[in-house]
CSV table of C-alpha atoms and ligand atoms in Angstrom, one decimal:
chain,number,residue,atom,x,y,z
A,1,MET,CA,7.1,-25.7,18.1
A,2,ALA,CA,9.6,-22.4,17.5
A,3,LYS,CA,11.4,-21.1,20.1
A,4,PRO,CA,10.1,-19.4,22.8
A,5,TYR,CA,11.2,-16.1,23.5
A,6,PHE,CA,9.8,-16.0,27.1
A,7,ASN,CA,10.1,-18.9,29.2
A,8,PHE,CA,8.1,-18.2,32.7
A,9,HIS,CA,6.3,-19.9,35.2
A,10,SER,CA,3.1,-18.6,35.3
A,11,PRO,CA,0.7,-18.4,38.6
A,12,PHE,CA,-2.0,-19.3,36.9
A,13,LEU,CA,-0.9,-22.5,34.8
A,14,GLY,CA,2.7,-23.3,36.3
A,15,GLY,CA,4.9,-21.9,33.1
A,16,GLY,CA,4.1,-21.7,29.3
A,17,MET,CA,5.5,-21.5,25.9
A,18,PHE,CA,4.3,-19.0,24.1
A,19,CYS,CA,5.8,-17.9,20.2
A,20,GLU,CA,4.8,-15.6,17.4
A,21,ALA,CA,1.7,-16.4,15.5
A,22,ARG,CA,3.3,-18.1,12.0
A,23,SER,CA,1.3,-15.4,9.7
A,24,ILE,CA,3.2,-12.9,11.2
A,25,SER,CA,6.2,-13.8,12.1
A,26,VAL,CA,9.4,-12.6,10.3
A,27,ARG,CA,11.9,-14.6,12.7
A,28,ARG,CA,10.0,-18.2,12.0
A,29,HIS,CA,9.8,-17.5,8.2
A,30,ASN,CA,13.6,-16.5,8.2
A,31,GLY,CA,15.6,-17.1,10.9
A,32,LYS,CA,18.6,-14.7,9.3
A,33,SER,CA,16.6,-12.1,9.1
A,34,PRO,CA,17.3,-8.9,11.4
A,35,SER,CA,15.5,-6.9,14.1
A,36,MET,CA,15.1,-3.1,13.8
A,37,VAL,CA,15.4,-1.1,17.1
A,38,ARG,CA,15.8,2.1,15.7
A,39,GLY,CA,15.5,4.5,12.4
A,40,THR,CA,16.8,7.5,11.4
A,41,GLY,CA,16.8,8.8,7.8
A,42,CYS,CA,16.6,5.6,5.5
A,43,TYR,CA,18.0,4.1,7.3
A,44,LEU,CA,17.2,1.3,10.4
A,45,TYR,CA,19.8,-0.1,12.7
A,46,ASP,CA,19.9,-3.5,14.6
A,47,ALA,CA,20.2,-4.1,18.4
A,48,GLU,CA,24.8,-4.5,17.5
A,49,GLY,CA,24.2,-1.1,15.4
A,50,LYS,CA,24.5,-2.4,12.2
A,51,ALA,CA,23.0,0.0,9.5
A,52,TYR,CA,20.5,-1.2,7.0
A,53,LEU,CA,19.5,0.8,4.0
A,54,ASP,CA,15.8,0.2,3.8
A,55,MET,CA,14.5,-0.1,0.3
A,56,SER,CA,11.3,-0.9,1.3
A,57,GLY,CA,10.4,2.1,3.4
A,58,GLY,CA,8.4,0.6,6.2
A,59,SER,CA,6.1,-1.4,3.6
A,60,GLY,CA,5.7,2.1,2.0
A,61,ALA,CA,4.5,4.2,5.2
A,62,ALA,CA,8.0,5.7,6.2
A,63,ASN,CA,8.0,8.8,3.4
A,64,LEU,CA,8.8,11.1,5.6
A,65,GLY,CA,11.9,8.8,6.6
A,66,TYR,CA,12.6,7.0,9.9
A,67,GLY,CA,13.1,9.4,13.1
A,68,ARG,CA,11.5,12.9,11.4
A,69,GLN,CA,12.0,15.2,14.9
A,70,GLU,CA,9.2,17.2,13.7
A,71,ILE,CA,6.8,14.1,14.0
A,72,ILE,CA,8.4,13.0,17.1
A,73,GLN,CA,7.6,15.9,18.9
A,74,ALA,CA,3.9,16.3,17.6
A,75,ILE,CA,3.8,12.8,18.8
A,76,ARG,CA,5.6,13.1,22.2
A,77,HIS,CA,3.6,16.5,23.0
A,78,GLN,CA,0.1,14.9,22.3
A,79,ALA,CA,1.2,11.7,24.2
A,80,GLU,CA,1.7,14.0,27.5
A,81,LEU,CA,-1.8,15.7,27.0
A,82,LEU,CA,-4.2,12.6,25.6
A,83,ILE,CA,-3.1,9.5,23.6
A,84,HIS,CA,-6.9,8.5,23.5
A,85,THR,CA,-10.4,9.0,24.1
A,86,GLY,CA,-12.6,6.5,21.8
A,87,TRP,CA,-14.0,7.3,18.8
A,88,ASN,CA,-17.4,8.5,20.0
A,89,ILE,CA,-15.6,11.4,22.0
A,90,ASP,CA,-14.7,14.8,20.3
A,91,ASN,CA,-11.0,15.9,19.4
A,92,PRO,CA,-9.7,18.8,17.7
A,93,HIS,CA,-6.8,17.1,16.3
A,94,ARG,CA,-9.5,15.2,14.1
A,95,HIS,CA,-10.6,18.7,12.8
A,96,ALA,CA,-7.4,20.0,12.2
A,97,LEU,CA,-6.4,16.8,10.2
A,98,ILE,CA,-9.4,16.9,8.1
A,99,GLU,CA,-8.6,21.0,7.3
A,100,ARG,CA,-5.1,19.6,6.2
A,101,LEU,CA,-6.3,17.2,4.1
A,102,ALA,CA,-8.8,19.8,2.3
A,103,LEU,CA,-5.2,21.4,1.2
A,104,VAL,CA,-3.8,18.1,-0.3
A,105,VAL,CA,-6.3,16.4,-2.3
A,106,PRO,CA,-8.0,17.4,-5.1
A,107,PHE,CA,-11.8,17.3,-4.3
A,108,LYS,CA,-14.0,20.7,-3.7
A,109,ASN,CA,-16.1,19.5,-1.0
A,110,ALA,CA,-15.4,16.5,1.0
A,111,SER,CA,-16.7,14.6,3.8
A,112,VAL,CA,-13.9,12.5,5.4
A,113,MET,CA,-14.0,9.3,7.5
A,114,GLY,CA,-11.6,8.0,9.5
A,115,ALA,CA,-9.9,4.5,10.0
A,116,VAL,CA,-7.1,3.1,11.5
A,117,THR,CA,-5.4,0.6,8.6
A,118,GLY,CA,-6.1,0.4,4.9
A,119,ALA,CA,-7.8,-3.0,5.0
A,120,GLU,CA,-10.2,-0.9,7.2
A,121,ALA,CA,-11.0,2.0,5.1
A,122,ILE,CA,-11.3,-0.4,2.0
A,123,GLU,CA,-14.2,-2.1,3.7
A,124,VAL,CA,-16.0,1.2,4.7
A,125,ALA,CA,-15.3,2.2,1.2
A,126,LEU,CA,-17.2,-0.7,-0.2
A,127,LYS,CA,-19.8,-0.2,2.9
A,128,ILE,CA,-20.3,3.2,1.5
A,129,ALA,CA,-21.0,1.8,-2.4
A,130,ARG,CA,-23.4,-0.2,-1.2
A,131,ALA,CA,-25.4,1.6,0.6
A,132,LYS,CA,-25.2,4.4,-2.4
A,133,THR,CA,-26.3,1.5,-5.0
A,134,GLY,CA,-28.0,-0.9,-2.9
A,135,ARG,CA,-25.8,-3.6,-4.7
A,136,ASN,CA,-23.2,-6.1,-3.6
A,137,CYS,CA,-20.8,-6.8,-6.3
A,138,VAL,CA,-17.7,-5.4,-6.1
A,139,LEU,CA,-15.4,-5.1,-9.3
A,140,TYR,CA,-11.7,-5.5,-8.8
A,141,PHE,CA,-8.9,-6.1,-11.1
A,142,SER,CA,-6.6,-9.1,-11.8
A,143,ASN,CA,-3.1,-8.4,-9.2
A,144,ALA,CA,-5.0,-5.6,-7.0
A,145,PHE,CA,-4.0,-5.9,-3.2
A,146,HIS,CA,-6.0,-4.3,-0.3
A,147,GLY,CA,-5.7,-6.0,2.2
A,148,LYS,CA,-6.7,-8.6,4.4
A,149,THR,CA,-9.4,-8.2,6.5
A,150,GLN,CA,-12.1,-10.3,4.6
A,151,GLY,CA,-14.1,-8.0,3.1
A,152,ALA,CA,-10.8,-6.3,1.6
A,153,LEU,CA,-9.8,-9.9,0.3
A,154,ALA,CA,-12.6,-10.3,-1.6
A,155,VAL,CA,-11.6,-7.5,-3.9
A,156,SER,CA,-8.0,-8.6,-3.7
A,157,SER,CA,-6.2,-11.3,-6.0
A,158,ASN,CA,-4.0,-13.5,-4.2
A,159,LYS,CA,-4.9,-17.0,-3.6
A,160,LEU,CA,-2.8,-17.5,-0.6
A,161,PHE,CA,-5.2,-14.8,0.9
A,162,ARG,CA,-8.2,-15.5,-0.6
A,163,LYS,CA,-8.6,-19.3,0.8
A,164,HIS,CA,-10.1,-16.9,4.3
A,165,ILE,CA,-12.9,-15.7,2.6
A,166,PRO,CA,-15.7,-17.5,4.3
A,167,ALA,CA,-18.4,-19.6,2.2
A,168,ASP,CA,-20.9,-17.1,2.7
A,169,ALA,CA,-18.8,-14.1,1.3
A,170,VAL,CA,-21.0,-14.3,-1.9
A,171,GLU,CA,-22.4,-10.6,-0.4
A,172,TYR,CA,-19.0,-9.3,-2.0
A,173,PRO,CA,-18.8,-11.5,-5.4
A,174,CYS,CA,-15.7,-10.5,-7.4
A,175,PHE,CA,-14.3,-10.7,-10.9
A,176,SER,CA,-11.0,-10.8,-12.4
A,177,LEU,CA,-10.2,-8.6,-15.5
A,178,GLU,CA,-7.7,-11.1,-17.0
A,179,SER,CA,-8.8,-9.9,-20.0
A,180,CYS,CA,-8.1,-6.0,-18.9
A,181,TYR,CA,-4.6,-6.0,-17.1
A,182,PRO,CA,-1.4,-7.0,-17.6
A,183,ASP,CA,-2.1,-7.4,-21.7
A,184,ILE,CA,-3.7,-3.8,-21.7
A,185,GLY,CA,-1.4,-2.3,-24.8
A,186,GLU,CA,-1.5,0.8,-26.2
A,187,ASP,CA,-4.7,0.8,-28.0
A,188,THR,CA,-7.0,3.2,-26.1
A,189,SER,CA,-10.0,2.6,-27.9
A,190,ASP,CA,-10.0,-1.2,-27.6
A,191,TRP,CA,-9.5,-1.0,-24.1
A,192,SER,CA,-12.5,1.2,-23.1
A,193,SER,CA,-14.9,-1.0,-25.7
A,194,SER,CA,-13.6,-4.0,-24.1
A,195,PHE,CA,-14.2,-2.8,-20.4
A,196,ARG,CA,-17.9,-1.6,-21.4
A,197,ARG,CA,-18.6,-4.9,-23.1
A,198,TYR,CA,-17.4,-7.0,-19.8
A,199,LEU,CA,-19.8,-4.3,-17.6
A,200,ASP,CA,-22.5,-5.3,-20.1
A,201,THR,CA,-22.4,-9.1,-19.5
A,202,LEU,CA,-21.8,-8.9,-16.3
A,203,GLU,CA,-25.1,-7.4,-15.8
A,204,GLU,CA,-26.5,-9.3,-17.9
A,205,ALA,CA,-25.0,-12.6,-15.8
A,206,ARG,CA,-25.9,-10.7,-12.7
A,207,GLY,CA,-29.0,-8.6,-13.4
A,208,GLN,CA,-27.0,-5.6,-12.2
A,209,LEU,CA,-24.2,-3.8,-12.2
A,210,PRO,CA,-21.5,-3.7,-9.8
A,211,ALA,CA,-21.9,-1.5,-6.7
A,212,ALA,CA,-18.5,-0.3,-7.2
A,213,ILE,CA,-14.8,-0.7,-8.8
A,214,VAL,CA,-12.0,-0.4,-7.1
A,215,VAL,CA,-8.5,-0.3,-8.1
A,216,GLU,CA,-4.8,0.8,-7.5
A,217,PRO,CA,-3.6,3.3,-9.5
A,218,ILE,CA,-0.5,1.3,-9.4
A,219,GLN,CA,-0.6,-2.3,-8.4
A,220,ALA,CA,1.6,-2.4,-5.6
A,221,ALA,CA,2.3,-5.3,-3.1
A,222,GLU,CA,1.5,-7.8,-5.7
A,223,GLY,CA,4.3,-6.5,-8.1
A,224,VAL,CA,4.0,-3.2,-8.8
A,225,HIS,CA,2.2,-2.9,-12.3
A,226,PRO,CA,1.5,0.4,-13.2
A,227,LEU,CA,-2.0,1.0,-14.8
A,228,PRO,CA,-1.8,3.3,-17.7
A,229,SER,CA,-3.3,7.0,-16.9
A,230,TRP,CA,-6.3,6.3,-19.7
A,231,THR,CA,-7.3,3.1,-17.9
A,232,LEU,CA,-8.3,4.9,-14.9
A,233,GLU,CA,-9.7,7.5,-16.6
A,234,THR,CA,-11.9,5.0,-18.5
A,235,ILE,CA,-12.9,3.7,-15.4
A,236,LEU,CA,-13.7,6.6,-14.0
A,237,ARG,CA,-16.1,7.8,-17.2
A,238,VAL,CA,-17.6,4.7,-17.0
A,239,GLY,CA,-18.3,4.7,-13.4
A,240,LEU,CA,-19.7,8.1,-14.0
A,241,GLU,CA,-22.0,7.0,-17.1
A,242,ARG,CA,-23.4,3.7,-15.5
A,243,GLY,CA,-23.8,4.4,-11.8
A,244,VAL,CA,-20.8,2.6,-10.2
A,245,ILE,CA,-18.8,4.0,-7.2
A,246,THR,CA,-15.3,4.4,-8.5
A,247,VAL,CA,-13.2,3.8,-5.5
A,248,PHE,CA,-8.5,4.9,-6.3
A,249,ASP,CA,-6.7,2.9,-3.3
A,250,GLU,CA,-4.0,5.4,-2.9
A,251,ILE,CA,-3.0,3.7,0.3
A,252,TYR,CA,0.5,2.8,-1.6
A,253,THR,CA,0.7,5.4,-4.1
A,254,GLY,CA,-0.8,8.5,-1.9
A,255,PHE,CA,1.4,11.4,-0.4
A,256,GLY,CA,4.5,11.7,-3.1
A,257,ARG,CA,5.0,8.1,-3.5
A,258,THR,CA,4.7,8.1,-7.4
A,259,GLY,CA,6.4,11.5,-8.2
A,260,ASP,CA,3.2,13.2,-8.3
A,261,PRO,CA,0.9,14.4,-5.0
A,262,PHE,CA,-1.5,11.5,-5.8
A,263,VAL,CA,-2.1,9.7,-8.7
A,264,SER,CA,-5.5,11.2,-8.6
A,265,ARG,CA,-5.3,15.2,-9.5
A,266,GLN,CA,-7.6,17.8,-11.0
A,267,GLY,CA,-9.6,16.4,-13.8
A,268,MET,CA,-9.3,12.2,-12.5
A,269,VAL,CA,-11.2,12.3,-9.0
A,270,PRO,CA,-12.8,9.3,-8.2
A,271,ASP,CA,-16.2,8.6,-6.2
A,272,LEU,CA,-14.2,7.7,-3.3
A,273,LEU,CA,-10.3,8.1,-2.8
A,274,VAL,CA,-8.5,6.0,0.1
A,275,VAL,CA,-5.6,6.7,1.8
A,276,GLY,CA,-3.2,5.1,4.5
A,277,LYS,CA,0.1,4.0,5.2
A,278,ALA,CA,1.9,7.8,4.8
A,279,LEU,CA,-0.9,9.6,6.5
A,280,GLY,CA,0.8,8.5,10.1
A,281,ASN,CA,4.5,7.8,8.1
A,282,GLY,CA,4.1,4.7,10.8
A,283,LEU,CA,1.4,5.8,13.3
A,284,PRO,CA,-1.1,3.5,12.0
A,285,ILE,CA,-4.6,6.0,10.4
A,286,SER,CA,-5.9,5.6,7.4
A,287,ALA,CA,-9.0,7.9,5.5
A,288,ILE,CA,-11.8,7.6,2.7
A,289,ILE,CA,-12.6,11.0,1.1
A,290,GLY,CA,-15.5,12.0,-1.3
A,291,ASP,CA,-18.4,14.2,-1.7
A,292,PRO,CA,-21.0,14.7,1.5
A,293,GLN,CA,-23.8,13.3,-0.1
A,294,LEU,CA,-22.0,9.6,-0.6
A,295,VAL,CA,-19.7,9.3,1.9
A,296,ASP,CA,-22.5,10.6,4.5
A,297,LEU,CA,-24.5,7.8,3.1
A,298,LEU,CA,-23.3,6.0,6.6
A,299,THR,CA,-25.5,7.6,9.2
A,300,TYR,CA,-23.6,8.0,12.5
A,301,SER,CA,-21.8,5.3,14.4
A,302,GLU,CA,-22.7,3.2,11.6
A,303,HIS,CA,-19.1,2.5,11.0
A,304,SER,CA,-16.3,3.1,13.5
A,305,SER,CA,-13.6,1.5,15.5
A,306,THR,CA,-12.4,1.9,18.9
A,307,PHE,CA,-9.3,4.3,17.4
A,308,THR,CA,-11.1,6.0,14.2
A,309,PHE,CA,-9.2,9.3,14.6
A,310,MET,CA,-7.5,9.0,17.7
A,311,PRO,CA,-5.7,12.1,19.0
A,312,LEU,CA,-2.4,10.5,19.1
A,313,ALA,CA,-2.6,9.5,15.1
A,314,CYS,CA,-4.2,12.6,14.2
A,315,ALA,CA,-1.6,14.9,15.6
A,316,ALA,CA,0.8,12.8,14.3
A,317,ALA,CA,-0.7,12.8,10.9
A,318,CYS,CA,-0.9,16.7,10.8
A,319,ALA,CA,3.0,16.6,11.3
A,320,VAL,CA,3.2,14.5,8.0
A,321,VAL,CA,0.9,16.7,5.8
A,322,ASP,CA,2.8,20.1,7.2
A,323,LEU,CA,5.8,18.5,6.4
A,324,TYR,CA,4.2,17.1,3.1
A,325,CYS,CA,3.3,20.7,2.1
A,326,SER,CA,6.8,22.1,2.6
A,327,GLU,CA,8.9,19.7,2.0
A,328,ARG,CA,6.8,18.2,-1.5
A,329,PRO,CA,8.5,15.1,-1.0
A,330,TRP,CA,7.1,13.9,-4.5
A,331,GLU,CA,9.9,16.0,-6.4
A,332,ASN,CA,12.5,14.1,-4.8
A,333,ALA,CA,10.7,10.8,-5.1
A,334,ASN,CA,10.7,11.9,-9.1
A,335,SER,CA,14.1,12.5,-9.6
A,336,VAL,CA,15.4,10.3,-7.4
A,337,GLY,CA,12.9,8.0,-8.8
A,338,LEU,CA,14.4,8.7,-12.6
A,339,HIS,CA,18.2,8.1,-11.3
A,340,LEU,CA,17.0,4.6,-9.9
A,341,ARG,CA,14.8,3.3,-12.4
A,342,ALA,CA,17.8,4.6,-15.1
A,343,SER,CA,20.5,2.8,-13.2
A,344,LEU,CA,18.4,-0.4,-12.6
A,345,ASP,CA,18.1,-0.6,-16.5
A,346,ARG,CA,21.9,0.0,-16.7
A,347,LEU,CA,22.1,-3.4,-14.5
A,348,ALA,CA,19.4,-5.2,-16.9
A,349,GLN,CA,21.6,-4.4,-19.8
A,350,GLN,CA,24.7,-5.8,-17.9
A,351,ASP,CA,23.0,-8.7,-16.6
A,352,SER,CA,20.2,-10.7,-18.2
A,353,ARG,CA,18.9,-12.1,-15.3
A,354,ILE,CA,17.5,-8.9,-14.6
A,355,SER,CA,14.0,-8.1,-16.7
A,356,LEU,CA,11.0,-6.2,-16.4
A,357,VAL,CA,12.0,-3.1,-14.7
A,358,ARG,CA,8.7,-0.8,-14.0
A,359,GLY,CA,6.7,2.0,-12.3
A,360,ARG,CA,7.1,5.1,-11.4
A,361,GLY,CA,8.6,7.7,-8.8
A,362,LEU,CA,9.7,5.5,-5.9
A,363,MET,CA,7.7,2.8,-6.6
A,364,LEU,CA,9.8,0.7,-9.0
A,365,ALA,CA,10.4,-3.1,-9.3
A,366,CYS,CA,12.2,-5.3,-11.9
A,367,ASP,CA,11.9,-9.4,-11.8
A,368,VAL,CA,14.9,-11.9,-11.4
A,369,ASP,CA,15.1,-15.1,-12.9
A,370,ASP,CA,18.2,-17.3,-12.8
A,371,PRO,CA,17.5,-20.6,-15.6
A,372,GLU,CA,21.0,-22.2,-14.4
A,373,GLY,CA,19.3,-22.0,-10.7
A,374,ALA,CA,16.3,-24.4,-10.9
A,375,GLN,CA,17.8,-26.7,-8.6
A,376,GLN,CA,18.2,-24.0,-6.1
A,377,SER,CA,15.6,-24.3,-2.9
A,378,GLN,CA,14.8,-20.5,-2.7
A,379,PRO,CA,14.5,-18.2,-6.0
A,380,LEU,CA,17.2,-15.9,-7.0
A,381,SER,CA,14.7,-13.3,-5.4
A,382,ALA,CA,15.0,-15.1,-1.9
A,383,ARG,CA,18.8,-15.2,-2.3
A,384,LEU,CA,19.3,-12.0,-3.6
A,385,ARG,CA,17.5,-10.4,-0.6
A,386,ASP,CA,19.3,-12.2,2.1
A,387,LYS,CA,22.7,-11.7,0.5
A,388,LEU,CA,21.6,-7.7,0.4
A,389,GLU,CA,20.8,-7.9,3.9
A,390,GLU,CA,24.3,-9.6,4.5
A,391,LEU,CA,25.4,-5.9,3.1
A,392,GLY,CA,23.2,-3.8,5.0
A,393,VAL,CA,19.9,-3.5,2.6
A,394,ILE,CA,16.6,-4.5,3.1
A,395,VAL,CA,14.2,-5.1,0.0
A,396,ARG,CA,10.8,-7.1,-0.3
A,397,THR,CA,10.5,-9.9,-3.1
A,398,GLY,CA,7.6,-11.6,-4.5
A,399,GLY,CA,3.8,-10.8,-5.3
A,400,GLN,CA,2.1,-12.5,-8.2
A,401,ARG,CA,5.6,-13.6,-9.4
A,402,PRO,CA,8.3,-14.8,-6.6
A,403,SER,CA,10.7,-13.5,-8.9
A,404,THR,CA,10.0,-9.5,-8.4
A,405,ILE,CA,12.1,-7.3,-6.1
A,406,LYS,CA,10.1,-4.1,-5.0
A,407,MET,CA,11.2,-0.9,-4.1
A,408,THR,CA,9.4,1.3,-1.9
A,409,PRO,CA,12.5,3.6,0.4
A,410,PRO,CA,11.7,6.6,2.0
A,411,LEU,CA,10.7,9.4,-0.4
A,412,VAL,CA,13.6,11.4,1.5
A,413,ILE,CA,16.5,8.6,-0.3
A,414,SER,CA,19.1,10.7,-1.7
A,415,LYS,CA,20.9,9.8,-5.3
A,416,ARG,CA,23.9,9.0,-2.9
A,417,GLU,CA,22.0,6.8,-1.3
A,418,VAL,CA,20.3,5.1,-4.4
A,419,ASP,CA,24.2,4.7,-5.5
A,420,ILE,CA,24.9,2.9,-2.5
A,421,PHE,CA,22.3,0.4,-3.2
A,422,VAL,CA,22.7,-0.1,-6.7
A,423,SER,CA,26.3,-1.1,-5.7
A,424,ALA,CA,24.9,-3.3,-3.1
A,425,PHE,CA,22.8,-5.0,-5.6
A,426,SER,CA,25.6,-5.5,-7.8
A,427,CYS,CA,27.4,-6.9,-5.8
A,428,ALA,CA,24.5,-9.2,-4.5
A,429,LEU,CA,23.8,-10.4,-8.1
A,430,SER,CA,27.5,-11.2,-8.7
A,431,SER,CA,27.7,-13.2,-5.8
A,432,VAL,CA,24.5,-15.7,-5.7
B,501,LIG,C1,-2.6,-0.9,-2.5
B,501,LIG,C2,-3.2,-1.3,-0.5
B,501,LIG,N1,-4.5,-1.2,-0.2
B,501,LIG,C3,-4.5,-1.9,1.3
B,501,LIG,C4,-3.5,-2.2,1.6
B,501,LIG,C5,-3.8,-2.5,3.3
B,501,LIG,O1,-3.4,-1.4,4.3
B,501,LIG,P1,-3.3,-2.3,5.2
B,501,LIG,O2,-2.1,-2.9,5.6
B,501,LIG,O3,-2.6,-0.8,6.4
B,501,LIG,O4,-4.2,-2.9,6.3
B,501,LIG,C6,-2.4,-2.3,1.3
B,501,LIG,C7,-1.0,-2.8,1.9
B,501,LIG,O5,0.1,-3.1,1.4
B,501,LIG,C8,-2.3,-1.7,-0.4
B,501,LIG,O6,-0.8,-1.6,-0.8
């Protein structure tokens, strides 16, 4: 039993032992991990005031940095007025947010469905695809991660997470495109014809095409694997030709992360675009955007949750989109991302333990391997992560390969802060 945080005498049970569930407990997982009390810019601070440069960017949600006064003011103001009403009572902030989203996503006409988390938004996209096609099967890519609720897990690759799909999950049968990724290569026509053949085989075997193809333009959580844009173009073309709903999961890549506003752009627009994370810059809010004829197949109340487009989250998201439009954070992501990438490439040339530097904008990763450290209890990536924490830097590791180090800092990071990270990384490498 883990050490409880509180040990108090309950009038009901005569005292109890409560602890944080193992699945979410960073403390139980890694006792040395710091606990954060405050944040500003790209830095988090623990209770002793030690600063940590956050190269994980709050799991890629804190794009505009911590402690942004404009967002705090909007939250403070809205909290005084009205935090919550329940999804089925209207509030003006929903409409203000939808108006703003119309300015930043590449749709001419769209209906915007709200949700709370990324996983919920993926579930909604799958529901819409099923409503449109009457079909169940969903096609996803190996190394995909779309969330941890059961429908979202059905289109995510990680075996540890997938074991929780119940046995009757046949309503969402899934297929891995092992043949398509990561060995996509350069031959676009080859990939395109093998993808088409794959769909034919699937249709033959199941008697029907899938309802949807769900794809992350850069596969994030499982290790930062960018899909070449021509694969995305093929997916859109094939989806259109064959009547399969295309879903771009831009929950991680959206709002400037990759050095572009979104990966979706004019000429490359999916049927459904799913956004989350950075939309609230830390408050939970997500959205599914698509043609009204498609999104509105879900009739009133067919999907909702208590907190859908709640006033507080919408007010925060409005402030986020305003800042996003005025600051154009993708431009900094692009230039600082190139700087980080070049520094990592240089480190990789100096240290053969680093390989596979990859990614775009400020969604970057590399792998670290230590052939001589085979007998160590932890992989090199975990030892580096711990050493970096000692040095005041946060990175997150893992995905499909435990050796991966992922870097998705707030998009407001400067070149100077990147240099601080790179010298800490280099120092950690020489000491583990
Ligand atoms: C691409 C992608 N989709 C969906 C999700 C799930 O989002 P959430 O954790 O908000 O449910 C994530 C989370 O990391 C993600 O990276």
